[in-house]
Short mmCIF file of C-alpha atoms in Angstrom, two decimals:
data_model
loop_
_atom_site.label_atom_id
_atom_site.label_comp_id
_atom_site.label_asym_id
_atom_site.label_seq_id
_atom_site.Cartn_x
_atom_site.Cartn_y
_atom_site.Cartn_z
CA UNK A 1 -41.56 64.99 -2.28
CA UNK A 2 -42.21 63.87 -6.15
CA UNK A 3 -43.94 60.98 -7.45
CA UNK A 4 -42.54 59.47 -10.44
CA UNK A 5 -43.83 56.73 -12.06
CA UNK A 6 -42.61 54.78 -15.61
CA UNK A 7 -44.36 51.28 -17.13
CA UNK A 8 -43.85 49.44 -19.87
CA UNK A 9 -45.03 46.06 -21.43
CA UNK A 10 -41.75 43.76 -21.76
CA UNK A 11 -42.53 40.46 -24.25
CA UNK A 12 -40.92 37.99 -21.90
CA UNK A 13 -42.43 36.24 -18.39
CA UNK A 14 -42.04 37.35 -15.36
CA UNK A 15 -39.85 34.59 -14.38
CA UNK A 16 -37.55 35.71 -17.28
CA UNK A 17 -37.85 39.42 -16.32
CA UNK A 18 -36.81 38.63 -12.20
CA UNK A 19 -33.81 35.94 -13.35
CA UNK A 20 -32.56 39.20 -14.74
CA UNK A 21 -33.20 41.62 -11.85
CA UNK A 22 -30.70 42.02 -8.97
CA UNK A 23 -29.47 45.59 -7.06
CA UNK A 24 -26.38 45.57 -9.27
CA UNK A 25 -28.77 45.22 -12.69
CA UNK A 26 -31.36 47.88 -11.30
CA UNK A 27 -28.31 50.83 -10.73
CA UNK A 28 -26.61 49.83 -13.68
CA UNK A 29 -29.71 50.29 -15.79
CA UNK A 30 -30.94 53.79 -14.38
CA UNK A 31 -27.11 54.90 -15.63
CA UNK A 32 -26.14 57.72 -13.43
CA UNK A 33 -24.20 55.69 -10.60
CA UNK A 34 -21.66 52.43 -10.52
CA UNK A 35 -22.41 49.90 -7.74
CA UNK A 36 -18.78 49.89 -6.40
CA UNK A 37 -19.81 47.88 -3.42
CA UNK A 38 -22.60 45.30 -2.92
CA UNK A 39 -22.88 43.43 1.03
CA UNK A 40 -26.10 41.63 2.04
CA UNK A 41 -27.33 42.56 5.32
CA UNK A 42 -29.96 40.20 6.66
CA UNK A 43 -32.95 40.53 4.28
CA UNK A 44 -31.53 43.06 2.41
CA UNK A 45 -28.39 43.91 0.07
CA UNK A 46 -26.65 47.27 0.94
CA UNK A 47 -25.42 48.95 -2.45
CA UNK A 48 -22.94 51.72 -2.44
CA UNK A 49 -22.85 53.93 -5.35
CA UNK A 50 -20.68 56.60 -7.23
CA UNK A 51 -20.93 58.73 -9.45
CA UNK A 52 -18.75 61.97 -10.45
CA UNK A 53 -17.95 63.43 -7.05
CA UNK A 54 -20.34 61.53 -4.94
CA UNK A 55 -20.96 58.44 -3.47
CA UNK A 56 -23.94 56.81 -1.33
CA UNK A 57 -25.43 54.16 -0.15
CA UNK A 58 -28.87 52.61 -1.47
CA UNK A 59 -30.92 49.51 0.30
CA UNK A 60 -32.64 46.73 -2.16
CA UNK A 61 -35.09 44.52 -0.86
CA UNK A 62 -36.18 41.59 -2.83
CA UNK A 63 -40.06 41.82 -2.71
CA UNK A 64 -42.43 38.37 -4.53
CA UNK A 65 -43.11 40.74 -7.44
CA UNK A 66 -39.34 42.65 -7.55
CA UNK A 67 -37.59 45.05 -5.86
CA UNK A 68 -38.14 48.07 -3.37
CA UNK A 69 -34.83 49.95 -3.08
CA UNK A 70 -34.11 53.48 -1.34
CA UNK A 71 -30.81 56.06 -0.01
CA UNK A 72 -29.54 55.35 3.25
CA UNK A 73 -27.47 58.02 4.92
CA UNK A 74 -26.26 61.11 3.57
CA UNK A 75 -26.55 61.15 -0.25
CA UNK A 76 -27.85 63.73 -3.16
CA UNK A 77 -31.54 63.61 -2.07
CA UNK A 78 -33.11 64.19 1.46
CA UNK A 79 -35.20 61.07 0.52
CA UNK A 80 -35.51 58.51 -2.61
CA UNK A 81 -37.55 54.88 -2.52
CA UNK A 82 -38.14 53.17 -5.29
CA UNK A 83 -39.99 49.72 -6.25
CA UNK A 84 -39.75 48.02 -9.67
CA UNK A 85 -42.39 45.25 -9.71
CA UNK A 86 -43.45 42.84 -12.53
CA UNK A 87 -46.56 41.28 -13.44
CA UNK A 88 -47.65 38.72 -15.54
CA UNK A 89 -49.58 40.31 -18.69
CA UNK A 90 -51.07 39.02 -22.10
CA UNK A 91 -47.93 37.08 -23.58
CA UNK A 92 -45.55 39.24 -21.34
CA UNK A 93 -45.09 41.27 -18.57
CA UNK A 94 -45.78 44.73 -16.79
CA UNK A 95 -42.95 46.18 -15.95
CA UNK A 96 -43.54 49.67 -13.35
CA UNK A 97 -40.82 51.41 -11.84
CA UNK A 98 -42.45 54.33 -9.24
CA UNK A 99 -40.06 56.40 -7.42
CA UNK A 100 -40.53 58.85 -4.77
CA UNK A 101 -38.17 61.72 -4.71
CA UNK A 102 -36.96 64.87 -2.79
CA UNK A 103 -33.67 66.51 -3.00
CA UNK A 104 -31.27 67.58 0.00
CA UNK A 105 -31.27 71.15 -1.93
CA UNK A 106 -32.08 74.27 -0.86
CA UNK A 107 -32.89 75.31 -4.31
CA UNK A 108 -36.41 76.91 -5.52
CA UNK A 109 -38.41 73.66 -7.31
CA UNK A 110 -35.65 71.17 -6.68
CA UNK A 111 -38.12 68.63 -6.14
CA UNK A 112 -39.24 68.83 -9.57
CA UNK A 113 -35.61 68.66 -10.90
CA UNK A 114 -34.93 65.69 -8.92
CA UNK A 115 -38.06 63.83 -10.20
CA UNK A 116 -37.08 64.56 -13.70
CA UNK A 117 -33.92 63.15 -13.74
CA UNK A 118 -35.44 60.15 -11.61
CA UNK A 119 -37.82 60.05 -14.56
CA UNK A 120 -34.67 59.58 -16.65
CA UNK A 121 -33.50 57.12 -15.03
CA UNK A 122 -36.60 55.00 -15.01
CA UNK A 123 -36.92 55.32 -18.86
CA UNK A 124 -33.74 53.89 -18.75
CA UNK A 125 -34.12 51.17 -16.54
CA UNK A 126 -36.92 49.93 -18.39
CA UNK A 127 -35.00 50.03 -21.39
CA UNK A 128 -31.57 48.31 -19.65
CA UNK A 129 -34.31 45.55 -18.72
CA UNK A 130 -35.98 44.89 -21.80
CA UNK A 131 -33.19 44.94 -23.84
CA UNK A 132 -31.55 41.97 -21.43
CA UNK A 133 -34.39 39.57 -21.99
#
């Protein structure tokens, strides 16, 4: 298991920033999978998403300060969480995406591969956020 972790200030509130967040958003953003289905189950909103030859499911929890989101079920790693939180900062906001990853490979150093594209996809969440407020 990898730890991955991304921040970056965003010049806009936090109430700006979380108007904009939502499962859909957050997947969209990281730009390797489509949400193709989105269901709320109790306190939380089950995603499922695609990509080229694969498709799995992902749980979002709304959290005071943003989102904690991981894989359910069978999918491409043996584990993924991840929570996207915002705080209040100078004129703007903290934005920190940290992601824990390991892949369902049997592959020498998959780990690392799997946080490195994670780390990807953070850098491009942040940038799918700030560049929608």
């Amino acid at each position: 298991m990898h730890d991955v972790e991304r921040d970056r200030f965003v010049a806009a509130s936090p109430r700006e920033i979380e108007r904009r967040l939502s499962p859909r958003a957050l997947l969209a953003w990281e730009g390797s999978f489509e949400a193709t289905t989105v269901t709320e189950d109790g306190d939380a909103t089950l995603v499922t998403a695609t990509g080229p030859g694969i498709s799995f499911r992902l749980r979002f929890e709304e959290l005071a300060d943003g989102y904690r989101y991981e894989q359910v079920g069978d999918g491409p790693f043996e584990r993924m969480e991840t929570r996207v939180t915002v705080t209040a900062e100078d004129e703007g906001s903290r934005v920190r995406a940290r992601s824990r990853v390991s892949l369902a490979l049997p592959v020498p150093l998959a780990d690392r591969l799997g946080a490195w594209k994670r780390g990807g996809e953070l850098d491009r969440l942040l940038d799918g956020l700030e560049g929608a407020v």
